[in-house]
Coordinates of C-alpha atoms in Angstrom, one line a residue:
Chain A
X951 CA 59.2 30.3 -101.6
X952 CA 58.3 31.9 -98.5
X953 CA 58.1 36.1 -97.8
X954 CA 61.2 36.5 -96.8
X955 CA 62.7 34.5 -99.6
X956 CA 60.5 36.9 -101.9
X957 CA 61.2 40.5 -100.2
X958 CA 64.9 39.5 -100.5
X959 CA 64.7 39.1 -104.2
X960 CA 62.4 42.0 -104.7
X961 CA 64.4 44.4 -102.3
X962 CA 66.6 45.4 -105.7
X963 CA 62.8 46.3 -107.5
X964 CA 61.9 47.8 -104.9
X965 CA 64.6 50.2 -103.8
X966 CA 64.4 52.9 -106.0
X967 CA 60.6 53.6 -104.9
X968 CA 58.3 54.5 -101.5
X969 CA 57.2 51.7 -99.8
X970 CA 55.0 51.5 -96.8
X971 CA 55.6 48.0 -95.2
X972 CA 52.9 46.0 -93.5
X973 CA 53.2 45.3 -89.5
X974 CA 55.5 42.6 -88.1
X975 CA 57.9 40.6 -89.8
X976 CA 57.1 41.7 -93.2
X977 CA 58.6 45.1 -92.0
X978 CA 61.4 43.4 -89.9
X979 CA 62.4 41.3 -93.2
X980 CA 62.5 44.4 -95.3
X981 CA 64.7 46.0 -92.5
X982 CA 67.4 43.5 -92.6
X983 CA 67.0 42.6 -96.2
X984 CA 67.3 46.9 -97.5
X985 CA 66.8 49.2 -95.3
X986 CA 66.7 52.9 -96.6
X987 CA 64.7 55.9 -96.0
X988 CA 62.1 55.5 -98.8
X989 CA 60.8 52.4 -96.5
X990 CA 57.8 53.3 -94.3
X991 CA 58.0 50.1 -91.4
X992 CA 54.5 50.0 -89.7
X993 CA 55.3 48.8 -86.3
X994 CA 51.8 48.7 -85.1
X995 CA 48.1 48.8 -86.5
X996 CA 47.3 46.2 -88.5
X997 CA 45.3 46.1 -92.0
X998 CA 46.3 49.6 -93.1
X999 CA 49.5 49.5 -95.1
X1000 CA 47.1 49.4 -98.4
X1001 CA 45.3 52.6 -97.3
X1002 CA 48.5 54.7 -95.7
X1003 CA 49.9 53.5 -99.6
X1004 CA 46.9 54.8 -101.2
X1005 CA 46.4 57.8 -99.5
X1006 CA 50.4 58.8 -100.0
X1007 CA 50.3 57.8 -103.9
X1008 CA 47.3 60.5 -103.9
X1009 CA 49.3 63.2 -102.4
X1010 CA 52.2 62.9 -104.6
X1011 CA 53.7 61.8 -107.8
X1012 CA 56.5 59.3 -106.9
X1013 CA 55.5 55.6 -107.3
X1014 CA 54.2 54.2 -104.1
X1015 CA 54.0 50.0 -103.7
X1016 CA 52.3 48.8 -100.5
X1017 CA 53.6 45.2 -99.2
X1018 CA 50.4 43.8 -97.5
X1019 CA 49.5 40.4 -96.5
X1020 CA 46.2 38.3 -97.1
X1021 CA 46.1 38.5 -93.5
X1022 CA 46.4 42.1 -93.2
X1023 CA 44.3 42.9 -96.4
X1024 CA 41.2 40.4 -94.8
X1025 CA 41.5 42.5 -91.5
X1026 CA 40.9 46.0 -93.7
X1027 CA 38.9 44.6 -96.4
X1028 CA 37.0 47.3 -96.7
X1029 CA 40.1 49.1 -98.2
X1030 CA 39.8 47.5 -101.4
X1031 CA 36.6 49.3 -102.9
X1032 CA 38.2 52.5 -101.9
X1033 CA 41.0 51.8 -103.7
X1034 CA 39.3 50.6 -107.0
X1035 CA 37.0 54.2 -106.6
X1036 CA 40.0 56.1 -106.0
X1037 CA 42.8 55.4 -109.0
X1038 CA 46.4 56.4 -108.7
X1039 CA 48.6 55.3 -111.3
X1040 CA 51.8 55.5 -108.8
X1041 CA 50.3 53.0 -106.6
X1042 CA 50.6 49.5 -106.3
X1043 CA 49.6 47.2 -104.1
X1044 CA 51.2 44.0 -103.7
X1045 CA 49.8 41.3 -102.0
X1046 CA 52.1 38.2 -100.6
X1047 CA 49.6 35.7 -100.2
X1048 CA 50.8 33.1 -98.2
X1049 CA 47.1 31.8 -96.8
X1050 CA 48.4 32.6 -93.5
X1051 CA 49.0 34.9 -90.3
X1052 CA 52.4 34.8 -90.3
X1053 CA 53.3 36.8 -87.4
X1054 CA 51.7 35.4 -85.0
X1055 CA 52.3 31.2 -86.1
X1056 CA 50.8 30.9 -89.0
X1057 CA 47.5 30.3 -88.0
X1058 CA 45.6 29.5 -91.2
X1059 CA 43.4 32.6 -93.1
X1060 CA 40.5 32.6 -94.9
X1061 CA 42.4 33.3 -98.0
X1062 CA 44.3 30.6 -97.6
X1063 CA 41.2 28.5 -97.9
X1064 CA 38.2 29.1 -99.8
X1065 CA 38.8 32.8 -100.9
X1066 CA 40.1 34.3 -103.2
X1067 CA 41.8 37.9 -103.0
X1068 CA 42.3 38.3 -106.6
X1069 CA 38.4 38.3 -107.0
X1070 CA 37.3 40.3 -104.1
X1071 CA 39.7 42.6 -105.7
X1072 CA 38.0 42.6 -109.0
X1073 CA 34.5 42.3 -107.9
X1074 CA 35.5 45.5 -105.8
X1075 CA 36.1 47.1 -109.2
X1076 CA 40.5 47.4 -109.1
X1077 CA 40.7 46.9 -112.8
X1078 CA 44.2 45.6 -112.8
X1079 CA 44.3 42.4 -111.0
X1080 CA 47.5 40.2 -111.6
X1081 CA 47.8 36.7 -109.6
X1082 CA 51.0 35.3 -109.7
X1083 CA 53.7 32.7 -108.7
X1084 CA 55.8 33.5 -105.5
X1085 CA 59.2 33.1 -108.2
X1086 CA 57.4 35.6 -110.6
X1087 CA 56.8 38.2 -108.2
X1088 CA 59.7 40.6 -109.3
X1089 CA 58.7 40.5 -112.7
X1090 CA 55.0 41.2 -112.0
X1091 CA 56.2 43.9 -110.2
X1092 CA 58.5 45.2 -111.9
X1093 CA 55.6 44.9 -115.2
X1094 CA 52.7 47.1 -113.1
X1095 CA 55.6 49.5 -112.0
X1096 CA 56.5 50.0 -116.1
X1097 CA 52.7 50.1 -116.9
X1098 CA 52.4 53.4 -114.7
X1099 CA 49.0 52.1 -114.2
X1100 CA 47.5 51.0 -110.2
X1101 CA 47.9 47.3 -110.0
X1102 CA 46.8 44.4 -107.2
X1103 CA 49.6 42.0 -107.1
X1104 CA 48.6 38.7 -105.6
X1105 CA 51.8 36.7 -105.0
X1106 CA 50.5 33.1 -104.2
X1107 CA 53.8 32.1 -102.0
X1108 CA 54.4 29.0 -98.9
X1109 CA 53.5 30.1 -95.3
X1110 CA 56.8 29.8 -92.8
X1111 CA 59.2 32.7 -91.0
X1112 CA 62.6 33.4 -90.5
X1113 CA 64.1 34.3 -87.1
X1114 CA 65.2 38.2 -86.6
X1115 CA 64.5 41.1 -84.4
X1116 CA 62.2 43.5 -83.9
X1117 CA 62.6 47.1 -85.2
X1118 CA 64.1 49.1 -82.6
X1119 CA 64.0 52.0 -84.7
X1120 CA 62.4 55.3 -83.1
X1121 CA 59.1 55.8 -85.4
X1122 CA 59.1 59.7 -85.0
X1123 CA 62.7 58.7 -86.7
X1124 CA 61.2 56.5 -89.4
X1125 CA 58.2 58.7 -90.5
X1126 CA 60.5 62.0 -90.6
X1127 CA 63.1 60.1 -92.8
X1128 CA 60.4 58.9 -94.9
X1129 CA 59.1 62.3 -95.5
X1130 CA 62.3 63.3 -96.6
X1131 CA 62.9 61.3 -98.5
X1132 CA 59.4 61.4 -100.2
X1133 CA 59.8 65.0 -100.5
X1134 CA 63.0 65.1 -101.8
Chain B
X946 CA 26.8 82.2 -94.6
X947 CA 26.1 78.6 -93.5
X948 CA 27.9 76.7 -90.9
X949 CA 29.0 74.1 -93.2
X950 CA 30.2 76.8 -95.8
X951 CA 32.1 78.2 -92.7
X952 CA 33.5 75.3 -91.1
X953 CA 34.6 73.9 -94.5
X954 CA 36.5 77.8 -95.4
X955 CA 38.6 76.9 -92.1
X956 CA 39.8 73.8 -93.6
X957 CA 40.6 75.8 -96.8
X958 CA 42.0 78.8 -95.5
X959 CA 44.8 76.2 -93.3
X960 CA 45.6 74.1 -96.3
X961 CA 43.7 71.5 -95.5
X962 CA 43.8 69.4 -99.2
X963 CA 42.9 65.9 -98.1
X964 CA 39.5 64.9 -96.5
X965 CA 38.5 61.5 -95.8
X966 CA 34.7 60.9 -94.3
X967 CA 31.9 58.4 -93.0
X968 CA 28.5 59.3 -93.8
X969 CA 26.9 61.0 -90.9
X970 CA 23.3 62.5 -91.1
X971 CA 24.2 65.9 -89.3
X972 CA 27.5 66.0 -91.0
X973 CA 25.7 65.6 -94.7
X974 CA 25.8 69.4 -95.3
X975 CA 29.8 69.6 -94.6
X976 CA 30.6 66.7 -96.3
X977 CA 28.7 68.2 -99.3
X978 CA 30.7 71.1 -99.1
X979 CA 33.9 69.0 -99.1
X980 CA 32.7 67.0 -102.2
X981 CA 31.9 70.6 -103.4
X982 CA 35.2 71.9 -103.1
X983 CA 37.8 72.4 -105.9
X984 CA 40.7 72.7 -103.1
X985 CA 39.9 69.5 -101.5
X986 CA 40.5 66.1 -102.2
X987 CA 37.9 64.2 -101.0
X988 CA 38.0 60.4 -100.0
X989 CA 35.2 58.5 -98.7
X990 CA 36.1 56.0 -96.4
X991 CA 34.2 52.7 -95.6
X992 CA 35.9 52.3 -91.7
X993 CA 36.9 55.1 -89.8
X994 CA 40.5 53.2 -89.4
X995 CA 41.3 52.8 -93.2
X996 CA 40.3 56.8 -93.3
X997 CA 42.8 57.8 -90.5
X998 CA 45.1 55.1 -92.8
X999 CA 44.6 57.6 -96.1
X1000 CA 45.2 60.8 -93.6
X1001 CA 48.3 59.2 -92.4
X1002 CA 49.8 58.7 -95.6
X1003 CA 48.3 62.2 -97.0
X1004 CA 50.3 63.6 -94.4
X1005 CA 53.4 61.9 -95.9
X1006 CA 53.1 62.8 -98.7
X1007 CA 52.9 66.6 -97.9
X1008 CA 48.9 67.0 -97.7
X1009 CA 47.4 68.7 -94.7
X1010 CA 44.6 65.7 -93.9
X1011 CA 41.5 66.0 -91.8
X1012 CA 38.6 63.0 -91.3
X1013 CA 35.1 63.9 -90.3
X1014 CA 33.2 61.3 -88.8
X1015 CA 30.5 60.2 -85.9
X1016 CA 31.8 59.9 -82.2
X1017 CA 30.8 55.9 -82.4
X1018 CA 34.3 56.0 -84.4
X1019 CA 36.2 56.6 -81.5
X1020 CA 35.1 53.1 -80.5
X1021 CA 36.6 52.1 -83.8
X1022 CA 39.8 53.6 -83.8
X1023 CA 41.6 53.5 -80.4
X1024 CA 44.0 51.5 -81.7
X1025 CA 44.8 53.3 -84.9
X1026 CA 44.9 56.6 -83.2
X1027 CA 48.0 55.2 -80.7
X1028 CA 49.5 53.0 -83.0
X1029 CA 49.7 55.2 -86.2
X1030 CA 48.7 58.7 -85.6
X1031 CA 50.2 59.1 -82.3
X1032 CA 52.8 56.9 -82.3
X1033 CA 54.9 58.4 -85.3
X1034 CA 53.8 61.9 -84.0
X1035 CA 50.9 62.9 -86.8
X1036 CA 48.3 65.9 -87.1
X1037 CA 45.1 65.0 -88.0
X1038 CA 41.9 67.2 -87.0
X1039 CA 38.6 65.1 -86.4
X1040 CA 35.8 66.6 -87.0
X1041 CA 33.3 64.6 -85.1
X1042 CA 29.7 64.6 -84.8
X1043 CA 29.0 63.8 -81.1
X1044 CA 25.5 61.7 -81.4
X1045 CA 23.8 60.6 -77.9
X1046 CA 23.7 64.4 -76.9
X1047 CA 20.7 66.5 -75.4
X1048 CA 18.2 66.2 -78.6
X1049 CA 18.6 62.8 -79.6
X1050 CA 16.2 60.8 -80.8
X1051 CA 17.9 57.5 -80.7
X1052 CA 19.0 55.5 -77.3
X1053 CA 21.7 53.3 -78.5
X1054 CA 23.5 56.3 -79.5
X1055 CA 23.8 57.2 -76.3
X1056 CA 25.9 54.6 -75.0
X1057 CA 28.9 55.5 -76.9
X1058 CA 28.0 59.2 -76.2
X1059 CA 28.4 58.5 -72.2
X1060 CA 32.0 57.3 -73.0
X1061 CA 33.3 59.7 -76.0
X1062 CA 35.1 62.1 -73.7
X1063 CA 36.3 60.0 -71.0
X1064 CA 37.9 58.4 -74.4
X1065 CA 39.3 61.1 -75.8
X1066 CA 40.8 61.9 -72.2
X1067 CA 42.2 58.7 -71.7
X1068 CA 44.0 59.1 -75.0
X1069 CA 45.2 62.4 -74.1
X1070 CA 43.5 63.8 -76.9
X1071 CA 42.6 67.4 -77.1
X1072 CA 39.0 68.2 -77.1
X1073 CA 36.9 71.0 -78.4
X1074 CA 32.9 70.8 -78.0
X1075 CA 31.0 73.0 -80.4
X1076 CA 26.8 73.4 -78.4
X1077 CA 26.6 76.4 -80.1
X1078 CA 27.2 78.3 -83.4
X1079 CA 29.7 80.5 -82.0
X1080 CA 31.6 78.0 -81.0
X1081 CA 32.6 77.2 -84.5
X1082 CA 34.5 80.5 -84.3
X1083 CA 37.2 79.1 -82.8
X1084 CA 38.1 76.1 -85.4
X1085 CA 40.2 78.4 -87.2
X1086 CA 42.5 78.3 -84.1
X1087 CA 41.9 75.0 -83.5
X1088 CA 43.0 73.7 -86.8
X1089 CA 46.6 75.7 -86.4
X1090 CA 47.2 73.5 -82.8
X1091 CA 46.8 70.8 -84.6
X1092 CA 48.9 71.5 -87.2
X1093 CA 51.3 73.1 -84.7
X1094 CA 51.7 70.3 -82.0
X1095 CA 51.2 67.0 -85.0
X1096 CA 48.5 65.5 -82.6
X1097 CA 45.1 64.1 -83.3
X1098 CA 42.7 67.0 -82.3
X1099 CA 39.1 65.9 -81.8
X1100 CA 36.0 69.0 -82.4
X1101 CA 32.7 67.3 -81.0
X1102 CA 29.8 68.6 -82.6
X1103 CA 26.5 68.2 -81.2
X1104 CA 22.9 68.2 -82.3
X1105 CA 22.2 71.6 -80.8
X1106 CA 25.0 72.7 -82.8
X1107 CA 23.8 71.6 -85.7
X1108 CA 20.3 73.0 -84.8
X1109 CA 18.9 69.6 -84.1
X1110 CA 18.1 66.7 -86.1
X1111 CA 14.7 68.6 -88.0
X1112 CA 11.9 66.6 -88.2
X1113 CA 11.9 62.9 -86.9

């Protein structure tokens, strides 16, 4: 499976709960496949969907799941300690590890070779680490949402992209809706 | 009362909750009192980036953030600061200690020092600079702008502020 192939049979998982939505066409994915106002689309910055996730899952109750990439999570890597210091029980972050920078042609990462994300994770100290199948990722998610514990998902999935447009989407618009809704 | 004490009652008294920060040797006293505080959530960060990341989604989640950290940041975060904070329209005050400034000891620091303002101005980032105590007098204000225009605000604080670096 590739991301796309994932988000769209995650979406349903996901819908109920905040997400905040890595950069590029992980975001434009989760746009066509469901898009509501308890999405957060990053349309810039890359690397910091896992810490915007953390630090809203600190501020409030409601479950919070971060969408990253290996990509994305190798560019803030520094994110991961401060995660496994800092535990919030509504937070989950969920990896799709597809060894590979989609967005911009799938030029080969460093996860996709020799290392491993699952253990940087651990040795960073996030005490629940799951590695899974790209066809198992809604049930690992939906597991480490019912555990009400903080979770690293790493969903080990094929590299490749799907055609669609960018978000067009104001993103004064998309952070107000998403504060409404998270407040709501 | 001290200046830290002061400066972090500000923070308090405008319902600032959430507090991310980068080790900094003339910030230590602040950041103790943020650690200190029963009102503040404090958050280490190991980048200034992933910090403004945590204040970002603070914010979001209905906690008034602030990030303390060195002016060598700036260099760190251009991109965050337009992409995130600015972009979708966020506050977020940045306490900065402004190294390279008259009374410092070390020369590198001076080469981001030369370009922290011109920076901040490029960014269109409103800029306080606190040389003296009394200066501090005004964060009070400062911190409702920020909060009142959802902007990145940027207090430099220098080593004569802070009463120099003690003994080298």
């Amino acid at each position: 499976m590739i991301r796309s192939e994932i988000l769209r049979e995650i979406a349903p998982i996901l819908n109920p709960h905040l997400v905040v939505c890595n950069i590029g066409l992980p975001s434009q994915e989760l746009h066509m496949i469901d898009d509501n106002e308890r999405n957060f689309y990053m349309l810039g910055t890359m690397g910091l969907s896992s810490s915007i996730g953390l630090g809203l899952a600190l501020a409030q109750d409601k479950t919070v799941i971060s969408i990253d990439g290996d990509g994305s999570v190798l560019t803030n890597l520094g994110t991961l300690p401060t995660i496994a210091n800092n535990v919030a029980n509504n937070y989950i972050l969920l990896i799709i590890d597809n060894g590979s920078y989609g967005s911009t042609g799938d030029q080969p990462t460093y996860a996709g070779k020799k290392t491993k994300l699952e253990n940087v994770a651990t040795a960073c100290g996030c005490e629940n680490v799951v590695v899974c199948q790209d066809v198992d990722t809604g049930a690992a998610l939906q597991a480490a949402i019912d555990s009400k514990q903080m979770t690293i998902i790493v969903s080990k999935c094929d590299s490749g992209n799907i055609k669609l447009p960018v978000i067009t989407k104001d993103p004064v618009v998309i952070r107000d809706r998403f504060m409404t809704a998270v407040a709501s | 009362m001290s200046i830290s004490k002061k400066i972090v009652d500000d923070f308090v008294a405008n319902d600032v909750s959430f507090i991310t920060t980068v080790p900094c040797k003339q910030l230590a006293g602040v950041i103790d009192e943020v650690e200190a505080r029963p009102e503040i959530f404090h958050i280490p960060s190991n980048k200034e980036d992933e910090g403004m990341g945590l204040c970002a989604g603070a914010f979001m989640g209905g906690k008034r953030p602030a990030i303390i950290m060195q002016n060598t940041a700036i260099g760190v975060t251009i991109n965050t600061l337009a992409t995130l904070t600015q972009y979708y329209r966020m506050p977020l005050p940045m306490l900065i200690s402004y190294r390279g400034e008259l009374r410092e000891p070390v020369a590198c620091q001076v080469e981001m020092a030369v370009h922290t303002k011109a920076l901040l101005a490029q960014m269109n980032i409103p800029t306080y600079h606190f040389h003296k105590e009394s200066d501090a007098d005004e964060l009070d204000a400062i911190l409702k702008y920020t909060f009142m225009c959802n902007k990145p605000v940027a207090i430099l604080t220098d080593a004569s502020f802070w009463g120099g670096y003690g003994d080298q």
